[in-house]
PDB file of C-alpha atoms in Angstrom:
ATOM      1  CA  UNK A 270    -215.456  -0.750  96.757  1.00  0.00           C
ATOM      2  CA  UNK A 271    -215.746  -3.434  94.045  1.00  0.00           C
ATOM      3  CA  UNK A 272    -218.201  -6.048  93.915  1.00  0.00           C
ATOM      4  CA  UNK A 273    -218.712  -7.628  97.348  1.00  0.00           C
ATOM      5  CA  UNK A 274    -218.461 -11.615  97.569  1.00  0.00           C
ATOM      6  CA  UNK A 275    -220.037 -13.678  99.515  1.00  0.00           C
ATOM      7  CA  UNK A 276    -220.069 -17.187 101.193  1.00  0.00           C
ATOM      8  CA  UNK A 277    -221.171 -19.693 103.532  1.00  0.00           C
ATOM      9  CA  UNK A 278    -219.341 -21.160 106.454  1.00  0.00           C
ATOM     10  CA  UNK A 279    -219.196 -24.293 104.644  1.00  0.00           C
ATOM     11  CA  UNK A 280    -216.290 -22.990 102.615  1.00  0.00           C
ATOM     12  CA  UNK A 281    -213.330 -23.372 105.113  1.00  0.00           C
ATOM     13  CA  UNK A 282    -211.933 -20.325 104.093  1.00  0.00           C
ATOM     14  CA  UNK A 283    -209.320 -18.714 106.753  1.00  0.00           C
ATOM     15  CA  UNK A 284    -210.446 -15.738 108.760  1.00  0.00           C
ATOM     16  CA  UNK A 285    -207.077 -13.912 107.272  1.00  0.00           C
ATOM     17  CA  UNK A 286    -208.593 -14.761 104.033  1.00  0.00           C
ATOM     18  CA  UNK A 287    -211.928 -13.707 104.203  1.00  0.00           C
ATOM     19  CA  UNK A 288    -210.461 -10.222 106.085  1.00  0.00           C
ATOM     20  CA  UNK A 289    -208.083  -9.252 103.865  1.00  0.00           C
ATOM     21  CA  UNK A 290    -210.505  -9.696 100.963  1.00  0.00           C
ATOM     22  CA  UNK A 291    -213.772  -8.579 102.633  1.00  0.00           C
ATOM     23  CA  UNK A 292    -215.572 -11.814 102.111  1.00  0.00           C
ATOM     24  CA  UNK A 293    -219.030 -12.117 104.067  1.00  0.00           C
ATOM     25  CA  UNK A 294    -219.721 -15.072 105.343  1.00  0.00           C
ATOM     26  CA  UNK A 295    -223.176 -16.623 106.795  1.00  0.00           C
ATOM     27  CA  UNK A 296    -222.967 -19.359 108.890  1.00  0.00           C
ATOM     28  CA  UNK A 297    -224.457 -23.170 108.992  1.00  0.00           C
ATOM     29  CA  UNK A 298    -225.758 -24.720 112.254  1.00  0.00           C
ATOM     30  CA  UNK A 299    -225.579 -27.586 114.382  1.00  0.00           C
ATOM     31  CA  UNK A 300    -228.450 -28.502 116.389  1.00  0.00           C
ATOM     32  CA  UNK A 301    -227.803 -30.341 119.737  1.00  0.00           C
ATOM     33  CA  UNK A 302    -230.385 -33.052 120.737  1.00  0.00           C
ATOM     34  CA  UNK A 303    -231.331 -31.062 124.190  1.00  0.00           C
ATOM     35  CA  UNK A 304    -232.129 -28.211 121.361  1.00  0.00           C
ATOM     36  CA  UNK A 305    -229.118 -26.243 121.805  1.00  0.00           C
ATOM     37  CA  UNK A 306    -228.240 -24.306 118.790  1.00  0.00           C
ATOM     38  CA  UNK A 307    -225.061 -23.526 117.419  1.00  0.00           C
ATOM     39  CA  UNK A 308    -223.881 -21.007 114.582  1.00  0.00           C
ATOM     40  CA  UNK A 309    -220.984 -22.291 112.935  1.00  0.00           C
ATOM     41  CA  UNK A 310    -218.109 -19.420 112.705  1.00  0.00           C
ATOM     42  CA  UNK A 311    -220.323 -17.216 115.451  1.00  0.00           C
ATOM     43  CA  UNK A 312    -221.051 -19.238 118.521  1.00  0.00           C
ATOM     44  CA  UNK A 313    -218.021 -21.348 120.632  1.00  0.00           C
ATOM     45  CA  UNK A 314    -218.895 -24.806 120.224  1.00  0.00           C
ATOM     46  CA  UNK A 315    -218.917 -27.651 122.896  1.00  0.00           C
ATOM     47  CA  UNK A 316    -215.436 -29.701 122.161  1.00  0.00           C
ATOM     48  CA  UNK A 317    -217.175 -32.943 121.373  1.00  0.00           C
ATOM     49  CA  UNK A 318    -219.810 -31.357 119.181  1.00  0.00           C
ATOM     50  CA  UNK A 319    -218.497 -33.853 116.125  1.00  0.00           C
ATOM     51  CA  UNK A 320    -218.761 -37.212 117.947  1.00  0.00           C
ATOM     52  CA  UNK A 321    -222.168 -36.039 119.561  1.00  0.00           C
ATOM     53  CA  UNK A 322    -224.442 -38.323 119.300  1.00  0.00           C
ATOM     54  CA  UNK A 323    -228.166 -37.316 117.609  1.00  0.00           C
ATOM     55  CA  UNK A 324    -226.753 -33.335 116.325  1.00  0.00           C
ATOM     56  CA  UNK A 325    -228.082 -32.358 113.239  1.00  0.00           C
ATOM     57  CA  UNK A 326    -227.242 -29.761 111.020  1.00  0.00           C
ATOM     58  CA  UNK A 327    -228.975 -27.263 109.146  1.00  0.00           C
ATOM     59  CA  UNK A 328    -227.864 -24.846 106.078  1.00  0.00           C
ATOM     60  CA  UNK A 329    -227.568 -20.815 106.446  1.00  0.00           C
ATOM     61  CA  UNK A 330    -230.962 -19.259 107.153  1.00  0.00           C
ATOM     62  CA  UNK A 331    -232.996 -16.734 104.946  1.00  0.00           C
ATOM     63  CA  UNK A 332    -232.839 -14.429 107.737  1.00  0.00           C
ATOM     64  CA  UNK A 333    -228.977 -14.684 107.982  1.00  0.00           C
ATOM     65  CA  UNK A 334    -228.812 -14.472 104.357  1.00  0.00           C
ATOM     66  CA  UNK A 335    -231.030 -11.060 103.951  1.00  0.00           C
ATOM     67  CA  UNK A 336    -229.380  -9.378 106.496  1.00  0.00           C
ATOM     68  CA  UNK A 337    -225.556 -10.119 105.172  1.00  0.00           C
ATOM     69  CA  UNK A 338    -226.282  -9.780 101.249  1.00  0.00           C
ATOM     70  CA  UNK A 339    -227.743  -6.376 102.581  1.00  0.00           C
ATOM     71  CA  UNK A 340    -224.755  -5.664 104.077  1.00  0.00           C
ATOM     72  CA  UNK A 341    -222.968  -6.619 101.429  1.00  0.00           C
ATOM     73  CA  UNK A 342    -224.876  -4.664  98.921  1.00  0.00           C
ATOM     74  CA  UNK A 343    -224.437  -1.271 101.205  1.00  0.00           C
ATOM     75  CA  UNK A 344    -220.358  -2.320 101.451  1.00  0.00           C
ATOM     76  CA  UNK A 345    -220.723  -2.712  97.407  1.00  0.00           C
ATOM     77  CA  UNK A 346    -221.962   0.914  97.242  1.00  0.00           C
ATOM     78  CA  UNK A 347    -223.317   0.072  93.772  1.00  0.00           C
ATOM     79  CA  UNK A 348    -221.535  -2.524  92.439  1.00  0.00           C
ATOM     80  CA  UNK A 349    -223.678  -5.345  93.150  1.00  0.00           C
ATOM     81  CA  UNK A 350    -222.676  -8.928  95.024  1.00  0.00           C
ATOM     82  CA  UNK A 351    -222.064 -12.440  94.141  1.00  0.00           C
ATOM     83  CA  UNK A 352    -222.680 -15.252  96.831  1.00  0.00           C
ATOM     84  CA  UNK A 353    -221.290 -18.510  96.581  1.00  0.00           C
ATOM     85  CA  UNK A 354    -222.801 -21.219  98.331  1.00  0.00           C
ATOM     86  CA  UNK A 355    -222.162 -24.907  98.898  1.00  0.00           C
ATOM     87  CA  UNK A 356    -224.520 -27.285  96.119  1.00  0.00           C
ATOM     88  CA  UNK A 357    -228.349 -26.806  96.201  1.00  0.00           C
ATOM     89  CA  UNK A 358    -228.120 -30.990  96.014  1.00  0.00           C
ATOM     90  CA  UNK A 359    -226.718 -31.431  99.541  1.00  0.00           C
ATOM     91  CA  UNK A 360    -228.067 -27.796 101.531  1.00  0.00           C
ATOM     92  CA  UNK A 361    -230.895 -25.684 101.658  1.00  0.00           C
ATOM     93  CA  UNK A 362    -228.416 -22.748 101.430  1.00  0.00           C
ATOM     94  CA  UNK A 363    -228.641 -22.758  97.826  1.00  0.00           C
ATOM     95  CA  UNK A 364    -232.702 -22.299  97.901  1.00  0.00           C
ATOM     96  CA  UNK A 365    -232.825 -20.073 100.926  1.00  0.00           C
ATOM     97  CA  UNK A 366    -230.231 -18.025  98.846  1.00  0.00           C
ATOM     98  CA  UNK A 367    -232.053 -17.708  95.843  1.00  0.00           C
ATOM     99  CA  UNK A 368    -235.295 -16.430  97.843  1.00  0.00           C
ATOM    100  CA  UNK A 369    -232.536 -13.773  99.827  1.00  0.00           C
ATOM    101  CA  UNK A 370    -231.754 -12.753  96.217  1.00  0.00           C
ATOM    102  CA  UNK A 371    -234.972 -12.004  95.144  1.00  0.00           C
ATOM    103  CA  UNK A 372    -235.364  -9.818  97.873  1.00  0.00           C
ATOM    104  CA  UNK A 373    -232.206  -7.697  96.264  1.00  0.00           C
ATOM    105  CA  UNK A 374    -234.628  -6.092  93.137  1.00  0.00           C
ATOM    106  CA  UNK A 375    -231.280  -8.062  91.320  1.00  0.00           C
ATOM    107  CA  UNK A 376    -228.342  -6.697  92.807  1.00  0.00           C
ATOM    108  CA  UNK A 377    -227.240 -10.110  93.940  1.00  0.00           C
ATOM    109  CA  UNK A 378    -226.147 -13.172  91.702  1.00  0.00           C
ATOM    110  CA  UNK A 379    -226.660 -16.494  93.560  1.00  0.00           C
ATOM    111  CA  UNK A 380    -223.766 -19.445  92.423  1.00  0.00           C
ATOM    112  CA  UNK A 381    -224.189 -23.307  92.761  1.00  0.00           C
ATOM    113  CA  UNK A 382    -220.453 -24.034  93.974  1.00  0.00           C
ATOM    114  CA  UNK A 383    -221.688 -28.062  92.867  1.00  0.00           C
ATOM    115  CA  UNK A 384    -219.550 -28.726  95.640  1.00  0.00           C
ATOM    116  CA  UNK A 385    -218.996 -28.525  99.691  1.00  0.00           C
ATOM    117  CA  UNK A 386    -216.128 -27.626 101.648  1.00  0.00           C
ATOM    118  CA  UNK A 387    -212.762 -26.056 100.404  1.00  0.00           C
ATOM    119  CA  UNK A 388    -214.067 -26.093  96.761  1.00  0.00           C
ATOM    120  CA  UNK A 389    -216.473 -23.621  97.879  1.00  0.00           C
ATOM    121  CA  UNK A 390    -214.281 -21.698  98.866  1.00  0.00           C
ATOM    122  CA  UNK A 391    -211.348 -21.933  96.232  1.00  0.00           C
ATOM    123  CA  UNK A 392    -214.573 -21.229  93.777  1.00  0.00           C
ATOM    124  CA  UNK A 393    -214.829 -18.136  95.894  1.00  0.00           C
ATOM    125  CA  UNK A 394    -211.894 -17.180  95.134  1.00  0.00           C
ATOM    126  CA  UNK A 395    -212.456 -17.141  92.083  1.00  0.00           C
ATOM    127  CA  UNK A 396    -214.731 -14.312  92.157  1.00  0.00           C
ATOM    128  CA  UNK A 397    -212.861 -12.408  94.366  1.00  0.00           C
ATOM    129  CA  UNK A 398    -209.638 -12.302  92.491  1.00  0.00           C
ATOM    130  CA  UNK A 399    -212.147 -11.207  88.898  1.00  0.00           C
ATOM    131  CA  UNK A 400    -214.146  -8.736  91.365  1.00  0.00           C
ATOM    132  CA  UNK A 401    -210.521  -7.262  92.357  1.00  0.00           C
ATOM    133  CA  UNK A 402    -209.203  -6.918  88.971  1.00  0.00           C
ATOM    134  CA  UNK A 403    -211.898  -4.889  88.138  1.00  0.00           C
ATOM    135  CA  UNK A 404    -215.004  -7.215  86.951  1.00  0.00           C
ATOM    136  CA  UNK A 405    -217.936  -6.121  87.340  1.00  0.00           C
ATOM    137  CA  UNK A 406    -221.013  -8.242  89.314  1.00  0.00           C
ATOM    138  CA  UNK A 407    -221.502 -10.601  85.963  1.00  0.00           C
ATOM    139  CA  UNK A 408    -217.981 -11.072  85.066  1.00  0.00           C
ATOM    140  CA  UNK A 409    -217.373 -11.954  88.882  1.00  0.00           C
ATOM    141  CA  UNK A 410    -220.764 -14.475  88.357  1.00  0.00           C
ATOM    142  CA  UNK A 411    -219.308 -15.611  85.567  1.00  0.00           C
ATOM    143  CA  UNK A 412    -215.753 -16.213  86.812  1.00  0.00           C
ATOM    144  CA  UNK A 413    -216.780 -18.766  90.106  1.00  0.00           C
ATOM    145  CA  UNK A 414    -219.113 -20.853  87.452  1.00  0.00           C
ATOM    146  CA  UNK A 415    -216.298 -21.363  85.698  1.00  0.00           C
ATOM    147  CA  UNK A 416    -214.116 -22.288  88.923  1.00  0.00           C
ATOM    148  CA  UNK A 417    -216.802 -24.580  89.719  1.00  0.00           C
ATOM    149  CA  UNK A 418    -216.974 -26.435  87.031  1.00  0.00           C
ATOM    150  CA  UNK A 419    -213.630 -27.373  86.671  1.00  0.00           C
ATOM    151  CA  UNK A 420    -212.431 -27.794  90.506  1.00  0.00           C
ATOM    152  CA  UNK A 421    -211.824 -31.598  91.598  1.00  0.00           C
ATOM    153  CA  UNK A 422    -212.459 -32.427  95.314  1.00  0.00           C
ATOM    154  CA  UNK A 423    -212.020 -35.829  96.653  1.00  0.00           C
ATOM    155  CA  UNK A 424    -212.071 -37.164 100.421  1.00  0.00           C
ATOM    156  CA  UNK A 425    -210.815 -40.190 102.435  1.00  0.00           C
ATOM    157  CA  UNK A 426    -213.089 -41.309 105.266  1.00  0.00           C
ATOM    158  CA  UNK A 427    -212.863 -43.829 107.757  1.00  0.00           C
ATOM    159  CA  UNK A 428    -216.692 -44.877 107.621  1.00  0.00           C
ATOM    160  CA  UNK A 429    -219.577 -43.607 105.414  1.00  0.00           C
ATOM    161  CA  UNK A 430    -222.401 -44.020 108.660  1.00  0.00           C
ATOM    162  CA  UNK A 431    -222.267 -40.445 109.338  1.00  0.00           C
ATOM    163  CA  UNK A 432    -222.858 -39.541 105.601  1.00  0.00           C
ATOM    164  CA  UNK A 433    -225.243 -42.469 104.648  1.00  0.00           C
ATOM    165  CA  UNK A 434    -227.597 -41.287 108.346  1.00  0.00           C
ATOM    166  CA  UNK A 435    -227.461 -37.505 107.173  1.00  0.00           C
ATOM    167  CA  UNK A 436    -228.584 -38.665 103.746  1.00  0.00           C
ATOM    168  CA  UNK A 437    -225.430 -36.897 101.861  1.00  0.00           C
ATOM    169  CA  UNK A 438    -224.716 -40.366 100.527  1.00  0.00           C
ATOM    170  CA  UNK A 439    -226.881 -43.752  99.222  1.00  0.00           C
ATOM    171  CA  UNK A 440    -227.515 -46.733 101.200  1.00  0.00           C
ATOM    172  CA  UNK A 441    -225.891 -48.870  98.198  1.00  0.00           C
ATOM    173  CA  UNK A 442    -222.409 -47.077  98.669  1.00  0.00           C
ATOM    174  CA  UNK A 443    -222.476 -47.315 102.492  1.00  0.00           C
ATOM    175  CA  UNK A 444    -222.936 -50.836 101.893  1.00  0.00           C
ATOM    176  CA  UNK A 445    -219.711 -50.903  99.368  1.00  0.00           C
ATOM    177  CA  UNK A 446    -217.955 -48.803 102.394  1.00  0.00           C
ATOM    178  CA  UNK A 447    -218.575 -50.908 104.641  1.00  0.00           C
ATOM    179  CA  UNK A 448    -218.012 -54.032 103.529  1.00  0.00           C
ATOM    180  CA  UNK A 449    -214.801 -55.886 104.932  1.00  0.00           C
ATOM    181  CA  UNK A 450    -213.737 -52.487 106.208  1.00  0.00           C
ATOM    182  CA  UNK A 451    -213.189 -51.096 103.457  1.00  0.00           C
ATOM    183  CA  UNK A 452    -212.210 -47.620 102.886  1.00  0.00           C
ATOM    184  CA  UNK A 453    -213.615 -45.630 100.368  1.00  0.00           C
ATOM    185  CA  UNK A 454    -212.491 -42.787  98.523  1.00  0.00           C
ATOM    186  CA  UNK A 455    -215.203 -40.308  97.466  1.00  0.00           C
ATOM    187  CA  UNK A 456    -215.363 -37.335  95.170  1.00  0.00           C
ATOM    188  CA  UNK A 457    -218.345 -34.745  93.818  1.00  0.00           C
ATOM    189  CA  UNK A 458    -219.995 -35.837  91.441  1.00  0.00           C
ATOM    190  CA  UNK A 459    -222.612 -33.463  89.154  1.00  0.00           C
ATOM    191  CA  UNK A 460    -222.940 -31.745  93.157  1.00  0.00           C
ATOM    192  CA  UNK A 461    -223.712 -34.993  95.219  1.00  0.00           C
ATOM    193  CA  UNK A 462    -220.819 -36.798  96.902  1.00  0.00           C
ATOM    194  CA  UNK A 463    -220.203 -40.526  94.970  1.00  0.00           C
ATOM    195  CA  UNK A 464    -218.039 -43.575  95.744  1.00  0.00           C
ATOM    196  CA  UNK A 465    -215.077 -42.844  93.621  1.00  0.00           C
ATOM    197  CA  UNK A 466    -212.923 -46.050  94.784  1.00  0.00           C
ATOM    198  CA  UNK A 467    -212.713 -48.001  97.401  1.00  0.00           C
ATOM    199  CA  UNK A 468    -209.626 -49.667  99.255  1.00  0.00           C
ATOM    200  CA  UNK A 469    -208.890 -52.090 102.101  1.00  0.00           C
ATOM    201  CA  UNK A 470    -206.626 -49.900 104.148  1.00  0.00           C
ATOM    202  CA  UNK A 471    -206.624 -45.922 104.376  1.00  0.00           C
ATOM    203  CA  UNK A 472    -203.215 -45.484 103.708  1.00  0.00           C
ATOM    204  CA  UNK A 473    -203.943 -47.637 100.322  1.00  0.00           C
ATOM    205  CA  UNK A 474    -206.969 -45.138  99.846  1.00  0.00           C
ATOM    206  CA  UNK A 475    -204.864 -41.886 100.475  1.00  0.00           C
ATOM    207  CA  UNK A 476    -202.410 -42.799  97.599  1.00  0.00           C
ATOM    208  CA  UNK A 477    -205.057 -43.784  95.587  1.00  0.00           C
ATOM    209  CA  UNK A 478    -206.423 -40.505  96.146  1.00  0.00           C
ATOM    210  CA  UNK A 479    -202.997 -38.762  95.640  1.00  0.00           C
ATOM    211  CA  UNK A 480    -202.715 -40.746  92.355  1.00  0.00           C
ATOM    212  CA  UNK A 481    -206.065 -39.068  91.121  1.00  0.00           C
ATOM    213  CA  UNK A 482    -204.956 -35.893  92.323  1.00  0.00           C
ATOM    214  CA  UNK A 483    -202.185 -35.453  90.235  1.00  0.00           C
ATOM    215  CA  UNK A 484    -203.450 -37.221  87.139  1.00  0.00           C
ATOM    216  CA  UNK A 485    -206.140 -34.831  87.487  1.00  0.00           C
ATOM    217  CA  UNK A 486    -203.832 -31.534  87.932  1.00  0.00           C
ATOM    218  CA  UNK A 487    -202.136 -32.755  84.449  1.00  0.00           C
ATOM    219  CA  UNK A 488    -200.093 -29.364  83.585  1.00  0.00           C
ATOM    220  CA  UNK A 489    -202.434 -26.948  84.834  1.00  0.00           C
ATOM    221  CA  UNK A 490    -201.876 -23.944  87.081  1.00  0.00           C
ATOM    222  CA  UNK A 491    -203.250 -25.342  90.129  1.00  0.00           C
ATOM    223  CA  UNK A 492    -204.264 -24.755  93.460  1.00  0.00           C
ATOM    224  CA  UNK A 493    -203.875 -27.112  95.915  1.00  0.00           C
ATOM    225  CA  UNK A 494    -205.987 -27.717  98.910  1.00  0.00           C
ATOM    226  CA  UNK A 495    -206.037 -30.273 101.222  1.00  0.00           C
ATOM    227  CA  UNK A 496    -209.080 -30.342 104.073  1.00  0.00           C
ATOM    228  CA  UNK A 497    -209.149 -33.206 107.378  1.00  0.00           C
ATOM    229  CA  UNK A 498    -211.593 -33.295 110.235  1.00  0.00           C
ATOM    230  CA  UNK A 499    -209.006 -33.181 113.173  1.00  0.00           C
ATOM    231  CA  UNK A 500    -206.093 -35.254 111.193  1.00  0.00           C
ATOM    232  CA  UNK A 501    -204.027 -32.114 110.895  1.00  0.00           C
ATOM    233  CA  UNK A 502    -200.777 -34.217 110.772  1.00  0.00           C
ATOM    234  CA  UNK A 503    -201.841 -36.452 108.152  1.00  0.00           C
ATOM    235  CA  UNK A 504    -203.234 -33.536 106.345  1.00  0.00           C
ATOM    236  CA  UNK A 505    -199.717 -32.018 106.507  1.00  0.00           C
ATOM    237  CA  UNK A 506    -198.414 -35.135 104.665  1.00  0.00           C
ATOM    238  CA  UNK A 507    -200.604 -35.217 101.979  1.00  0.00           C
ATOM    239  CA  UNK A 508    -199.847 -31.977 101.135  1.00  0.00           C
ATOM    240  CA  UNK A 509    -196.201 -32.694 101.386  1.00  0.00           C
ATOM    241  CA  UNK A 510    -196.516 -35.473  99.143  1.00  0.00           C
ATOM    242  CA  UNK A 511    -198.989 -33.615  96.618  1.00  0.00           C
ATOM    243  CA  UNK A 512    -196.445 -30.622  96.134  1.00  0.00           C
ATOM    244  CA  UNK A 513    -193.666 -33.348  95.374  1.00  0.00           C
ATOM    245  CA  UNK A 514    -195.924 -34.947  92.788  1.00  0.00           C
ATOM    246  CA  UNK A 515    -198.102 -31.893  91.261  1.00  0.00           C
ATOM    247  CA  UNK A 516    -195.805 -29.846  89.196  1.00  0.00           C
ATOM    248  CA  UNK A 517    -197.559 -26.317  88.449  1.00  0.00           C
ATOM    249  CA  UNK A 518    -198.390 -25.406  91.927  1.00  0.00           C
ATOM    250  CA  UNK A 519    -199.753 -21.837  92.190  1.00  0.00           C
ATOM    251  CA  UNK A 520    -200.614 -21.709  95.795  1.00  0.00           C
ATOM    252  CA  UNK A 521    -201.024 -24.555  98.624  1.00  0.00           C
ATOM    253  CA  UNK A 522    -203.698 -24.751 101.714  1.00  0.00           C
ATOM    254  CA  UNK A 523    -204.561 -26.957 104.459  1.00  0.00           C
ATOM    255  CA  UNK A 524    -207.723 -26.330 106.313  1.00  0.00           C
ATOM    256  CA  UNK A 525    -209.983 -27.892 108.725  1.00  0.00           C
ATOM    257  CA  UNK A 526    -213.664 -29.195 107.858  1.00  0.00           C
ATOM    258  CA  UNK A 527    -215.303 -27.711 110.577  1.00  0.00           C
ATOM    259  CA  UNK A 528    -217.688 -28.617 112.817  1.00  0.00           C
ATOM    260  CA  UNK A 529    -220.829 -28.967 110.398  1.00  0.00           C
ATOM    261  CA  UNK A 530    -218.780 -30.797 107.770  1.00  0.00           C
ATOM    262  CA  UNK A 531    -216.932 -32.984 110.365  1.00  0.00           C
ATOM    263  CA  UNK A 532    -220.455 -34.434 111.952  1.00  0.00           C
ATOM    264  CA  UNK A 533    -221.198 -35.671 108.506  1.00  0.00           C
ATOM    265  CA  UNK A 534    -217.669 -36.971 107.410  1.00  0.00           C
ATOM    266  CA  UNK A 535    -216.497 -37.977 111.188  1.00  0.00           C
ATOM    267  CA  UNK A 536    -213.061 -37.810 112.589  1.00  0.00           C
ATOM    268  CA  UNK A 537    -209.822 -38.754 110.335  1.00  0.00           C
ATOM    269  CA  UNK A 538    -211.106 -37.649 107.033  1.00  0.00           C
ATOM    270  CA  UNK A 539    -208.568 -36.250 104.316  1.00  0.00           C
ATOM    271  CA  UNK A 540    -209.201 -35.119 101.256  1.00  0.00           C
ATOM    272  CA  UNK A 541    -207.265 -32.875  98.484  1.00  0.00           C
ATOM    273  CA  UNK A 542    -209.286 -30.684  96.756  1.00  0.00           C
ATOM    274  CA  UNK A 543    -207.347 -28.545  92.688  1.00  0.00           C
ATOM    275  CA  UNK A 544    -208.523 -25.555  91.923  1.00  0.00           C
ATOM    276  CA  UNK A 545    -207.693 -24.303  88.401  1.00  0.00           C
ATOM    277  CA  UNK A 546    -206.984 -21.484  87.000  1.00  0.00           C
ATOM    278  CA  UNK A 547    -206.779 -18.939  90.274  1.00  0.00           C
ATOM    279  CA  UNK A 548    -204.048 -16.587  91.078  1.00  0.00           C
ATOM    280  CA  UNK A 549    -202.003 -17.577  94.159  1.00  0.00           C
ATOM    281  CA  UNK A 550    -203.867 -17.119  97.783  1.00  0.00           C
ATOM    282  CA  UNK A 551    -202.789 -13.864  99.390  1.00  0.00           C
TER     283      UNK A 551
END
């Protein structure tokens, strides 16, 4: 078997995806305020989980993360694993990785995605598709830093509370968010989410966002992505309206945040995240 990948849960990557390719996947937690824990991917969670008040969340564990990079490294039979993880400036993932690696005498290569959600995951893709065309465990490292570096992610929320109380965002661009209810636009950012724009409506702000999107697509061989947090029919329409804009178009996907993701970004978020340079999603 070639190289094994990798990921975290925070990577919205289908199920048919991650099967058909053999991804690995740990998952993140939520953390109820009665104590009740939750494994994102693993355990059912309660319906309401996102609108909860007082859940937390937490990052994949070193335990989780030794005992699937082990796994992967047995599925490898030799050929060594890459695991790509959501950015070391908004998880613990990324460190608890790094100490799972080390426990690998080398046989595992840990990547900053710089990013969170379907970026992640398009960025492990990347390393799939080099892993599958025969690229060995530092051509496959080699092939999601590049991936991450150039993938564009940006998201629409309603409010930035949820992000500005989980500490993913400043208390100077919730104030900007908030202000005459205002709806911002936000994108990553050197792997921290950033006010990109901000707009007095959200269907102003979802243009605006559309706008970026294809300026930032320019001819490239893209893939699209679009992600919500349970705005699946909206979600549907910006891709609709993306693939009449964006003209090189490799592959499209629409996927939902999650559960981890959505506590932090709330209900109603869109976003639209290009990934360049990847063969189409099979």
């Amino acid at each position: 078997m070639p190289v094994v990948i990798v990921t975290d849960s925070s990577s919205r990557l289908p199920a048919s995806l991650r099967d058909k390719h053999a991804i690995l996947q740990v998952p993140l937690y939520l953390t109820t305020e009665d104590g009740a824990s939750y494994a994102e991917g693993v355990d059912e969670m309660p319906d309401d989980i996102i609108t909860t008040p007082k859940v937390t969340t937490s990052g994949a564990n070193l335990r989780d993360l030794q005992k699937t990079y082990g796994q992967a490294w047995e599925l490898s039979e030799g050929d060594g694993v890459v695991a790509v993880h959501m950015s070391r400036r908004l998880s613990g993932t990324w460190s608890a990785a790094r100490l799972a690696a080390e426990t690998m005498e080398g046989n595992v290569r840990v990547v900053d995605s710089r990013s969170v959600g379907l970026s992640v995951g398009l960025t492990t893709m990347a390393a799939v598709q080099a892993a599958e065309k025969g690229a060995d465990r530092d051509e496959a490292y080699e092939a999601a830093v590049r991936a991450a570096a150039t993938a564009e992610s940006m998201i629409c929320v309603q409010a930035l509370d949820n992000l500005r109380s989980s500490g993913r965002i400043s208390a100077a661009s919730h104030m900007l968010g908030s202000a005459l209810s205002i709806k911002p636009i936000l994108h990553m950012a050197d792997g921290i989410l950033t006010l990109r724009e901000r707009h007095r409506t959200s269907t102003k702000a979802i243009a605006k966002m559309l706008d970026a999107a294809v300026e930032l697509a320019e001819d490239d061989a893209v893939t699209v992505g679009v992600q919500h947090c349970q705005n699946e029919e909206l979600a549907e329409s910006v891709l609709e309206q993306a693939t009449g804009r964006i003209e090189n178009i490799t592959s499209t996907i629409v996927v939902d945040l999650g559960d981890v993701l959505g506590t932090h970004v709330g209900p109603g978020a869109v976003g639209v995240t290009l990934g360049h340079g990847l063969d189409p999603l099979t």
